[in-house]
Amino acid sequence: MISVEAARTHLLDLVSPLDMEQVPLAQASGRVLAEDVCARRDQPPFSASAMDGYAVKADEVEMHAMFQVIGEAAAGHSFSGKLEAGQAVRIFTGAPVPEGADFVVIQENVSRRNNLITITDDPGTSSNIRPCGGDFTDGQRMTAPRRLRPADIALLAAMNIPEVPVRRRPIVALISTGDELVMPGGTPGPDQIIASNTFGLKAMLEEFGAAARILPIARDNEPALRAAFSLARGADLVVTIGGASVGDHDLVGKVAADLGMERAFYKVAMRPGKPLMAGRLNQMAMIGLPGNPVSAMVCGHVFLQPVLRRLLGFDQEVDRFQSARLAKPLPANGPRAHYMRAAVSAGEITAFSNQDSSLLTVLSDANALMLRAPNDPERAAGDMMSYITI
């Protein structure tokens, strides 16, 4: 049995960053940028008015100053002439500032009669002009890797980048195992349960940036497991759920070994999630998760997310731990790291009283996993505790 840190290291050694592909900008949200990209223009590409008003010379701006309006500039329609002393150009937000002007008096501070304006209120000190390149300049970089958020997509569009180099989505094949499982919507027998893990893990993996495929449930016999593994061919990662322990019906490890799996480790000193297995099966990394629903989901947060980050080109695992004050005291922990379902609110963290690894209702109510180190002593209310958000 190895530590969580050792298991994570072994898992990261099983995978490497995937290939890059070009995708249209409209399809790039949520993808991971694979290479730096550079802006192809300045933004704004000209000095632009930030307000509706009148463009004038800054050294002429003072209370009661008068100007002759000689033209108009609007977004997409510039004023082609040059501003001289005593002149003004009616200007609208986003319009190019005319040559010779370096100040925009907002329209609320001006009175107009025919083509003559007078500054009637304090114009302030702001020029109300957005300088050329004030947002970004031609050649400015967006650095990789980074998961592209909607704001990033807007920025790439403004940079005039129609296609984006991204990492290929990791393909993950999910195999639930067990005679006791029935798919949601089915009719379970008196000794069967609904297969929940697969669907929770699929949602989790896709949230992490993968493309997850749910394969048919593999029954507790070797031919069924062999068939399931054959359907997983072509995936970057195959994740089995259940059957990784050492009972008479836990056949995943044996069948995987018969098919050529090189085992990296088996069993991790953590709870929930002790019967975790990993290795390489032909060209695929393989992770065998425990069958208890909460165990599988906790292992997804602790192990699958770092593996997917490596596949997506992130070189280093980020420190996902945060800290909060313990709301209620806790007894000493045992010899395994314990990822306790907990609720964080107003800077305090509370562990749920029932940590049974089959209780999905508790997991659904939790928004954090609080980490107890092996042999962690008793904890008093007010102690600072580490957690990851879920």
CSV table of C-alpha atoms in Angstrom, one decimal:
chain,number,residue,atom,x,y,z
A,1,MET,CA,0.0,0.0,0.0
A,2,ILE,CA,1.5,3.3,-1.1
A,3,SER,CA,0.8,7.0,-0.1
A,4,VAL,CA,-1.5,9.3,-2.0
A,5,GLU,CA,1.5,11.3,-3.2
A,6,ALA,CA,3.3,8.3,-4.4
A,7,ALA,CA,0.2,7.0,-6.3
A,8,ARG,CA,-0.2,10.4,-7.9
A,9,THR,CA,3.4,10.4,-9.0
A,10,HIS,CA,3.0,6.9,-10.6
A,11,LEU,CA,-0.1,8.0,-12.4
A,12,LEU,CA,1.5,11.1,-13.9
A,13,ASP,CA,4.3,8.9,-15.2
A,14,LEU,CA,1.8,6.9,-17.1
A,15,VAL,CA,0.7,9.8,-19.4
A,16,SER,CA,2.1,12.6,-21.4
A,17,PRO,CA,0.6,15.7,-23.2
A,18,LEU,CA,-1.6,14.9,-26.1
A,19,ASP,CA,-1.2,16.2,-29.7
A,20,MET,CA,-2.3,19.7,-30.7
A,21,GLU,CA,-5.2,20.5,-33.1
A,22,GLN,CA,-6.6,23.6,-34.6
A,23,VAL,CA,-10.2,24.4,-33.9
A,24,PRO,CA,-12.4,27.3,-35.0
A,25,LEU,CA,-12.6,30.1,-32.4
A,26,ALA,CA,-16.4,29.5,-31.9
A,27,GLN,CA,-15.6,25.9,-30.8
A,28,ALA,CA,-12.6,26.7,-28.5
A,29,SER,CA,-14.4,27.6,-25.2
A,30,GLY,CA,-13.3,25.2,-22.5
A,31,ARG,CA,-10.4,23.8,-24.5
A,32,VAL,CA,-6.8,24.1,-23.4
A,33,LEU,CA,-4.6,26.4,-25.4
A,34,ALA,CA,-1.6,24.4,-26.6
A,35,GLU,CA,0.7,27.1,-28.0
A,36,ASP,CA,1.2,30.8,-27.4
A,37,VAL,CA,-0.8,33.0,-29.8
A,38,CYS,CA,-0.1,36.6,-30.7
A,39,ALA,CA,-2.4,39.5,-31.4
A,40,ARG,CA,-2.6,40.5,-35.1
A,41,ARG,CA,-3.5,44.2,-34.4
A,42,ASP,CA,-3.6,46.9,-31.8
A,43,GLN,CA,-6.7,47.3,-29.7
A,44,PRO,CA,-8.1,49.8,-30.1
A,45,PRO,CA,-6.5,50.2,-33.5
A,46,PHE,CA,-6.8,54.0,-33.2
A,47,SER,CA,-7.3,56.5,-30.4
A,48,ALA,CA,-11.1,56.3,-29.8
A,49,SER,CA,-13.6,58.3,-27.9
A,50,ALA,CA,-14.8,56.8,-24.6
A,51,MET,CA,-17.8,59.0,-24.5
A,52,ASP,CA,-20.4,60.9,-26.6
A,53,GLY,CA,-19.3,64.5,-26.8
A,54,TYR,CA,-17.1,66.9,-28.7
A,55,ALA,CA,-13.4,66.4,-29.7
A,56,VAL,CA,-11.3,69.5,-29.1
A,57,LYS,CA,-7.7,70.5,-28.3
A,58,ALA,CA,-6.9,69.9,-24.6
A,59,ASP,CA,-5.1,73.2,-24.1
A,60,GLU,CA,-8.3,75.1,-25.1
A,61,VAL,CA,-10.5,73.3,-22.6
A,62,GLU,CA,-11.8,75.6,-19.9
A,63,MET,CA,-15.1,76.9,-18.5
A,64,HIS,CA,-17.1,79.0,-21.0
A,65,ALA,CA,-14.7,78.3,-23.9
A,66,MET,CA,-16.5,78.3,-27.2
A,67,PHE,CA,-15.9,76.2,-30.3
A,68,GLN,CA,-17.1,75.9,-33.9
A,69,VAL,CA,-18.4,72.4,-34.8
A,70,ILE,CA,-17.0,71.5,-38.2
A,71,GLY,CA,-18.0,67.9,-38.6
A,72,GLU,CA,-18.9,64.6,-37.0
A,73,ALA,CA,-17.2,61.2,-36.2
A,74,ALA,CA,-19.1,58.0,-35.3
A,75,ALA,CA,-18.1,54.4,-34.8
A,76,GLY,CA,-17.1,53.1,-38.2
A,77,HIS,CA,-17.2,56.6,-39.7
A,78,SER,CA,-14.2,58.8,-39.0
A,79,PHE,CA,-13.8,62.5,-39.6
A,80,SER,CA,-11.3,62.9,-42.4
A,81,GLY,CA,-10.2,66.5,-41.8
A,82,LYS,CA,-7.8,68.0,-39.3
A,83,LEU,CA,-8.9,70.0,-36.2
A,84,GLU,CA,-7.6,73.5,-35.9
A,85,ALA,CA,-7.7,76.0,-33.0
A,86,GLY,CA,-11.2,76.9,-31.9
A,87,GLN,CA,-12.8,74.0,-33.7
A,88,ALA,CA,-14.7,70.9,-32.4
A,89,VAL,CA,-16.0,67.7,-34.0
A,90,ARG,CA,-19.1,66.0,-32.7
A,91,ILE,CA,-18.0,62.5,-31.7
A,92,PHE,CA,-19.6,59.4,-30.5
A,93,THR,CA,-18.4,56.5,-28.3
A,94,GLY,CA,-16.0,54.3,-30.2
A,95,ALA,CA,-15.3,56.7,-33.0
A,96,PRO,CA,-11.7,57.5,-34.0
A,97,VAL,CA,-10.5,60.8,-32.5
A,98,PRO,CA,-9.8,63.3,-35.3
A,99,GLU,CA,-6.3,64.5,-36.1
A,100,GLY,CA,-5.4,67.5,-34.0
A,101,ALA,CA,-7.8,66.6,-31.1
A,102,ASP,CA,-6.7,65.2,-27.8
A,103,PHE,CA,-9.7,65.8,-25.5
A,104,VAL,CA,-13.4,64.9,-25.6
A,105,VAL,CA,-15.7,67.1,-23.7
A,106,ILE,CA,-18.8,65.0,-22.8
A,107,GLN,CA,-22.1,66.3,-24.2
A,108,GLU,CA,-23.6,66.8,-20.7
A,109,ASN,CA,-21.0,69.6,-20.1
A,110,VAL,CA,-21.8,71.5,-23.2
A,111,SER,CA,-24.5,73.7,-24.6
A,112,ARG,CA,-25.0,73.9,-28.4
A,113,ARG,CA,-26.6,76.5,-30.6
A,114,ASN,CA,-26.4,75.7,-34.3
A,115,ASN,CA,-22.7,75.0,-35.0
A,116,LEU,CA,-21.4,76.7,-31.9
A,117,ILE,CA,-20.8,75.0,-28.5
A,118,THR,CA,-19.9,76.4,-25.1
A,119,ILE,CA,-18.5,74.5,-22.2
A,120,THR,CA,-21.0,75.2,-19.4
A,121,ASP,CA,-19.9,72.7,-16.7
A,122,ASP,CA,-16.6,71.6,-15.3
A,123,PRO,CA,-15.1,69.3,-18.0
A,124,GLY,CA,-12.8,67.5,-15.5
A,125,THR,CA,-9.3,66.3,-16.2
A,126,SER,CA,-9.9,63.0,-18.0
A,127,SER,CA,-9.4,63.2,-21.7
A,128,ASN,CA,-12.2,60.6,-22.3
A,129,ILE,CA,-10.0,59.0,-25.0
A,130,ARG,CA,-9.0,55.4,-25.2
A,131,PRO,CA,-5.4,55.4,-26.6
A,132,CYS,CA,-4.4,53.3,-29.6
A,133,GLY,CA,-3.2,49.9,-28.2
A,134,GLY,CA,-4.5,50.7,-24.7
A,135,ASP,CA,-5.9,47.2,-24.4
A,136,PHE,CA,-3.3,45.2,-26.2
A,137,THR,CA,-0.8,45.8,-29.0
A,138,ASP,CA,0.1,43.9,-32.2
A,139,GLY,CA,2.2,40.9,-31.3
A,140,GLN,CA,1.1,40.7,-27.6
A,141,ARG,CA,0.9,37.1,-26.4
A,142,MET,CA,-1.7,34.9,-24.8
A,143,THR,CA,0.4,32.3,-23.1
A,144,ALA,CA,-0.2,28.5,-23.0
A,145,PRO,CA,-1.3,26.3,-21.4
A,146,ARG,CA,-4.6,27.8,-20.2
A,147,ARG,CA,-8.2,26.7,-20.2
A,148,LEU,CA,-10.0,29.1,-22.4
A,149,ARG,CA,-12.8,30.9,-20.6
A,150,PRO,CA,-15.5,33.0,-22.4
A,151,ALA,CA,-13.4,36.1,-21.6
A,152,ASP,CA,-10.4,34.5,-23.3
A,153,ILE,CA,-12.5,33.7,-26.4
A,154,ALA,CA,-13.6,37.4,-26.6
A,155,LEU,CA,-10.0,38.5,-26.3
A,156,LEU,CA,-8.9,36.0,-29.0
A,157,ALA,CA,-11.6,37.4,-31.3
A,158,ALA,CA,-10.4,40.9,-30.7
A,159,MET,CA,-6.9,39.8,-31.5
A,160,ASN,CA,-8.2,38.7,-34.9
A,161,ILE,CA,-7.4,35.0,-34.3
A,162,PRO,CA,-10.1,32.8,-36.1
A,163,GLU,CA,-8.5,29.4,-35.3
A,164,VAL,CA,-6.9,28.3,-32.0
A,165,PRO,CA,-4.2,25.7,-31.3
A,166,VAL,CA,-5.6,23.5,-28.5
A,167,ARG,CA,-4.8,20.1,-27.0
A,168,ARG,CA,-6.8,17.2,-28.3
A,169,ARG,CA,-9.5,16.3,-25.7
A,170,PRO,CA,-8.4,13.2,-23.8
A,171,ILE,CA,-10.7,10.2,-24.6
A,172,VAL,CA,-11.6,8.3,-21.5
A,173,ALA,CA,-13.4,5.0,-21.7
A,174,LEU,CA,-15.5,4.2,-18.6
A,175,ILE,CA,-16.3,0.6,-17.7
A,176,SER,CA,-18.6,-0.3,-14.8
A,177,THR,CA,-18.3,-3.9,-13.6
A,178,GLY,CA,-20.6,-6.1,-11.6
A,179,ASP,CA,-23.6,-8.5,-12.0
A,180,GLU,CA,-25.4,-6.3,-9.5
A,181,LEU,CA,-25.6,-3.2,-11.8
A,182,VAL,CA,-28.4,-1.9,-13.9
A,183,MET,CA,-28.4,1.2,-16.1
A,184,PRO,CA,-30.5,4.2,-15.0
A,185,GLY,CA,-34.1,3.7,-16.3
A,186,GLY,CA,-33.8,-0.1,-16.2
A,187,THR,CA,-35.7,-2.4,-13.9
A,188,PRO,CA,-33.4,-3.8,-11.2
A,189,GLY,CA,-33.9,-7.2,-9.8
A,190,PRO,CA,-34.3,-7.8,-6.1
A,191,ASP,CA,-30.5,-8.1,-5.6
A,192,GLN,CA,-29.4,-5.3,-8.1
A,193,ILE,CA,-28.7,-1.6,-7.8
A,194,ILE,CA,-28.5,1.3,-10.3
A,195,ALA,CA,-25.1,2.1,-11.9
A,196,SER,CA,-24.5,5.6,-10.6
A,197,ASN,CA,-20.7,5.9,-10.6
A,198,THR,CA,-20.3,5.9,-14.3
A,199,PHE,CA,-22.6,8.9,-14.8
A,200,GLY,CA,-21.0,10.9,-12.0
A,201,LEU,CA,-17.5,10.2,-13.3
A,202,LYS,CA,-18.5,11.1,-16.9
A,203,ALA,CA,-19.8,14.5,-15.7
A,204,MET,CA,-16.6,15.0,-13.7
A,205,LEU,CA,-14.3,14.0,-16.5
A,206,GLU,CA,-16.0,16.3,-18.9
A,207,GLU,CA,-15.9,19.1,-16.4
A,208,PHE,CA,-12.1,18.5,-16.3
A,209,GLY,CA,-11.9,18.7,-20.1
A,210,ALA,CA,-12.1,15.1,-21.3
A,211,ALA,CA,-14.4,13.4,-23.8
A,212,ALA,CA,-15.8,10.4,-21.8
A,213,ARG,CA,-17.4,7.3,-23.3
A,214,ILE,CA,-19.7,5.1,-21.2
A,215,LEU,CA,-19.2,1.4,-22.3
A,216,PRO,CA,-21.6,-1.4,-21.6
A,217,ILE,CA,-21.6,-2.8,-18.1
A,218,ALA,CA,-19.1,-5.7,-17.8
A,219,ARG,CA,-20.5,-8.6,-15.9
A,220,ASP,CA,-18.4,-10.6,-13.4
A,221,ASN,CA,-16.9,-13.0,-15.8
A,222,GLU,CA,-13.7,-13.0,-17.8
A,223,PRO,CA,-15.3,-13.0,-21.3
A,224,ALA,CA,-17.4,-9.9,-20.5
A,225,LEU,CA,-14.4,-8.1,-19.1
A,226,ARG,CA,-12.3,-8.9,-22.2
A,227,ALA,CA,-15.1,-7.7,-24.4
A,228,ALA,CA,-15.3,-4.4,-22.4
A,229,PHE,CA,-11.6,-3.8,-22.7
A,230,SER,CA,-11.7,-4.5,-26.5
A,231,LEU,CA,-14.4,-1.7,-26.8
A,232,ALA,CA,-12.0,0.7,-24.9
A,233,ARG,CA,-9.3,0.5,-27.6
A,234,GLY,CA,-8.3,3.9,-29.0
A,235,ALA,CA,-8.9,5.7,-25.7
A,236,ASP,CA,-6.2,7.6,-24.0
A,237,LEU,CA,-7.3,6.4,-20.5
A,238,VAL,CA,-9.5,3.5,-19.5
A,239,VAL,CA,-11.2,3.8,-16.1
A,240,THR,CA,-12.8,0.7,-14.6
A,241,ILE,CA,-15.2,1.0,-11.7
A,242,GLY,CA,-15.4,-1.9,-9.2
A,243,GLY,CA,-13.9,-5.3,-9.4
A,244,ALA,CA,-10.4,-4.1,-8.5
A,245,SER,CA,-10.3,-5.7,-5.1
A,246,VAL,CA,-9.2,-9.2,-4.3
A,247,GLY,CA,-12.5,-11.0,-3.9
A,248,ASP,CA,-13.5,-14.1,-5.9
A,249,HIS,CA,-15.6,-11.9,-8.2
A,250,ASP,CA,-13.1,-9.1,-8.5
A,251,LEU,CA,-11.5,-10.0,-11.9
A,252,VAL,CA,-10.4,-6.7,-13.3
A,253,GLY,CA,-6.8,-7.0,-12.3
A,254,LYS,CA,-6.5,-10.6,-13.5
A,255,VAL,CA,-8.1,-9.9,-16.9
A,256,ALA,CA,-6.1,-6.7,-17.4
A,257,ALA,CA,-2.9,-8.6,-16.6
A,258,ASP,CA,-3.8,-11.3,-19.1
A,259,LEU,CA,-4.3,-8.6,-21.7
A,260,GLY,CA,-0.8,-7.2,-21.0
A,261,MET,CA,-1.3,-4.6,-18.4
A,262,GLU,CA,1.9,-3.4,-16.7
A,263,ARG,CA,0.8,-2.7,-13.1
A,264,ALA,CA,2.2,0.5,-11.5
A,265,PHE,CA,0.6,0.0,-8.1
A,266,TYR,CA,-2.3,-1.5,-6.2
A,267,LYS,CA,-3.8,-0.1,-3.0
A,268,VAL,CA,-3.4,3.4,-1.6
A,269,ALA,CA,-3.3,4.5,2.0
A,270,MET,CA,-6.4,6.6,1.9
A,271,ARG,CA,-10.0,6.5,2.7
A,272,PRO,CA,-12.2,6.3,0.9
A,273,GLY,CA,-10.5,4.7,-2.0
A,274,LYS,CA,-8.0,2.1,-0.7
A,275,PRO,CA,-8.5,-0.5,-3.5
A,276,LEU,CA,-7.1,1.7,-6.3
A,277,MET,CA,-5.1,0.1,-9.1
A,278,ALA,CA,-3.2,1.7,-12.0
A,279,GLY,CA,-0.9,0.7,-14.9
A,280,ARG,CA,-0.5,0.7,-18.6
A,281,LEU,CA,-2.5,-1.5,-20.9
A,282,ASN,CA,-1.0,-1.4,-24.4
A,283,GLN,CA,-1.2,2.3,-25.5
A,284,MET,CA,-3.6,3.3,-22.8
A,285,ALA,CA,-3.2,4.3,-19.2
A,286,MET,CA,-5.5,2.4,-17.0
A,287,ILE,CA,-7.0,3.3,-13.6
A,288,GLY,CA,-9.1,0.8,-11.6
A,289,LEU,CA,-11.4,2.7,-9.2
A,290,PRO,CA,-13.2,1.1,-6.2
A,291,GLY,CA,-16.8,0.3,-6.7
A,292,ASN,CA,-18.3,2.2,-3.7
A,293,PRO,CA,-19.9,5.3,-5.2
A,294,VAL,CA,-18.2,7.9,-3.0
A,295,SER,CA,-14.9,6.2,-3.2
A,296,ALA,CA,-14.9,6.3,-6.9
A,297,MET,CA,-15.9,10.0,-7.0
A,298,VAL,CA,-13.3,11.0,-4.4
A,299,CYS,CA,-10.6,9.2,-6.3
A,300,GLY,CA,-11.8,11.1,-9.4
A,301,HIS,CA,-11.1,14.4,-7.7
A,302,VAL,CA,-7.8,13.2,-6.1
A,303,PHE,CA,-6.3,11.3,-9.0
A,304,LEU,CA,-8.2,11.6,-12.3
A,305,GLN,CA,-8.0,15.4,-12.4
A,306,PRO,CA,-4.2,15.5,-12.2
A,307,VAL,CA,-3.9,12.9,-14.9
A,308,LEU,CA,-6.2,14.8,-17.2
A,309,ARG,CA,-4.2,18.0,-16.5
A,310,ARG,CA,-1.0,16.3,-17.6
A,311,LEU,CA,-2.8,15.0,-20.8
A,312,LEU,CA,-3.9,18.5,-21.5
A,313,GLY,CA,-0.4,19.9,-21.3
A,314,PHE,CA,-0.2,21.4,-17.8
A,315,ASP,CA,3.3,20.6,-16.7
A,316,GLN,CA,2.8,20.9,-12.9
A,317,GLU,CA,0.0,19.9,-10.6
A,318,VAL,CA,-1.5,23.0,-9.0
A,319,ASP,CA,-1.9,23.2,-5.3
A,320,ARG,CA,-5.7,22.9,-5.0
A,321,PHE,CA,-5.8,23.0,-1.2
A,322,GLN,CA,-7.4,25.9,0.6
A,323,SER,CA,-7.8,26.5,4.4
A,324,ALA,CA,-10.7,27.1,6.7
A,325,ARG,CA,-11.3,27.0,10.4
A,326,LEU,CA,-12.8,23.8,11.8
A,327,ALA,CA,-16.3,24.4,13.1
A,328,LYS,CA,-16.5,21.3,15.3
A,329,PRO,CA,-13.9,19.2,17.0
A,330,LEU,CA,-12.8,15.9,15.4
A,331,PRO,CA,-11.2,12.7,16.9
A,332,ALA,CA,-7.8,11.5,15.9
A,333,ASN,CA,-7.4,10.0,12.4
A,334,GLY,CA,-6.2,6.5,11.7
A,335,PRO,CA,-3.2,5.4,9.6
A,336,ARG,CA,-4.6,6.4,6.2
A,337,ALA,CA,-5.2,9.8,4.7
A,338,HIS,CA,-8.8,10.6,5.0
A,339,TYR,CA,-10.7,12.8,2.5
A,340,MET,CA,-13.8,13.7,4.5
A,341,ARG,CA,-16.9,15.1,2.9
A,342,ALA,CA,-17.4,18.5,4.4
A,343,ALA,CA,-19.3,21.8,4.0
A,344,VAL,CA,-17.5,25.1,3.9
A,345,SER,CA,-19.4,28.3,4.7
A,346,ALA,CA,-18.3,31.7,6.0
A,347,GLY,CA,-14.7,30.6,6.4
A,348,GLU,CA,-15.5,27.6,8.5
A,349,ILE,CA,-15.5,23.9,7.6
A,350,THR,CA,-17.7,21.2,9.0
A,351,ALA,CA,-17.2,17.5,8.4
A,352,PHE,CA,-20.3,15.4,7.9
A,353,SER,CA,-20.9,13.0,10.8
A,354,ASN,CA,-21.5,10.0,8.6
A,355,GLN,CA,-18.6,9.3,6.3
A,356,ASP,CA,-19.8,5.9,4.9
A,357,SER,CA,-18.4,5.5,1.4
A,358,SER,CA,-21.7,4.5,0.0
A,359,LEU,CA,-23.7,7.6,0.9
A,360,LEU,CA,-24.1,9.7,-2.3
A,361,THR,CA,-26.6,12.0,-0.5
A,362,VAL,CA,-23.7,13.2,1.8
A,363,LEU,CA,-21.4,13.7,-1.2
A,364,SER,CA,-24.2,15.7,-2.9
A,365,ASP,CA,-24.5,18.0,0.1
A,366,ALA,CA,-20.7,18.5,0.4
A,367,ASN,CA,-18.8,21.3,-1.3
A,368,ALA,CA,-15.4,20.2,-0.1
A,369,LEU,CA,-13.1,17.3,0.8
A,370,MET,CA,-11.3,18.0,4.0
A,371,LEU,CA,-7.9,16.3,4.3
A,372,ARG,CA,-6.8,14.5,7.4
A,373,ALA,CA,-3.2,13.3,7.2
A,374,PRO,CA,-2.3,9.8,8.4
A,375,ASN,CA,-2.4,9.7,12.2
A,376,ASP,CA,-3.6,13.3,12.4
A,377,PRO,CA,-4.2,14.0,16.1
A,378,GLU,CA,-7.5,15.2,17.7
A,379,ARG,CA,-8.6,18.5,16.3
A,380,ALA,CA,-10.2,21.3,18.2
A,381,ALA,CA,-12.8,23.8,16.9
A,382,GLY,CA,-10.9,26.7,15.4
A,383,ASP,CA,-8.0,24.6,14.0
A,384,MET,CA,-7.0,25.4,10.5
A,385,MET,CA,-7.8,22.5,8.1
A,386,SER,CA,-6.9,21.9,4.5
A,387,TYR,CA,-9.6,21.1,1.9
A,388,ILE,CA,-10.2,21.0,-1.8
A,389,THR,CA,-13.4,22.3,-3.4
A,390,ILE,CA,-15.7,19.9,-5.1
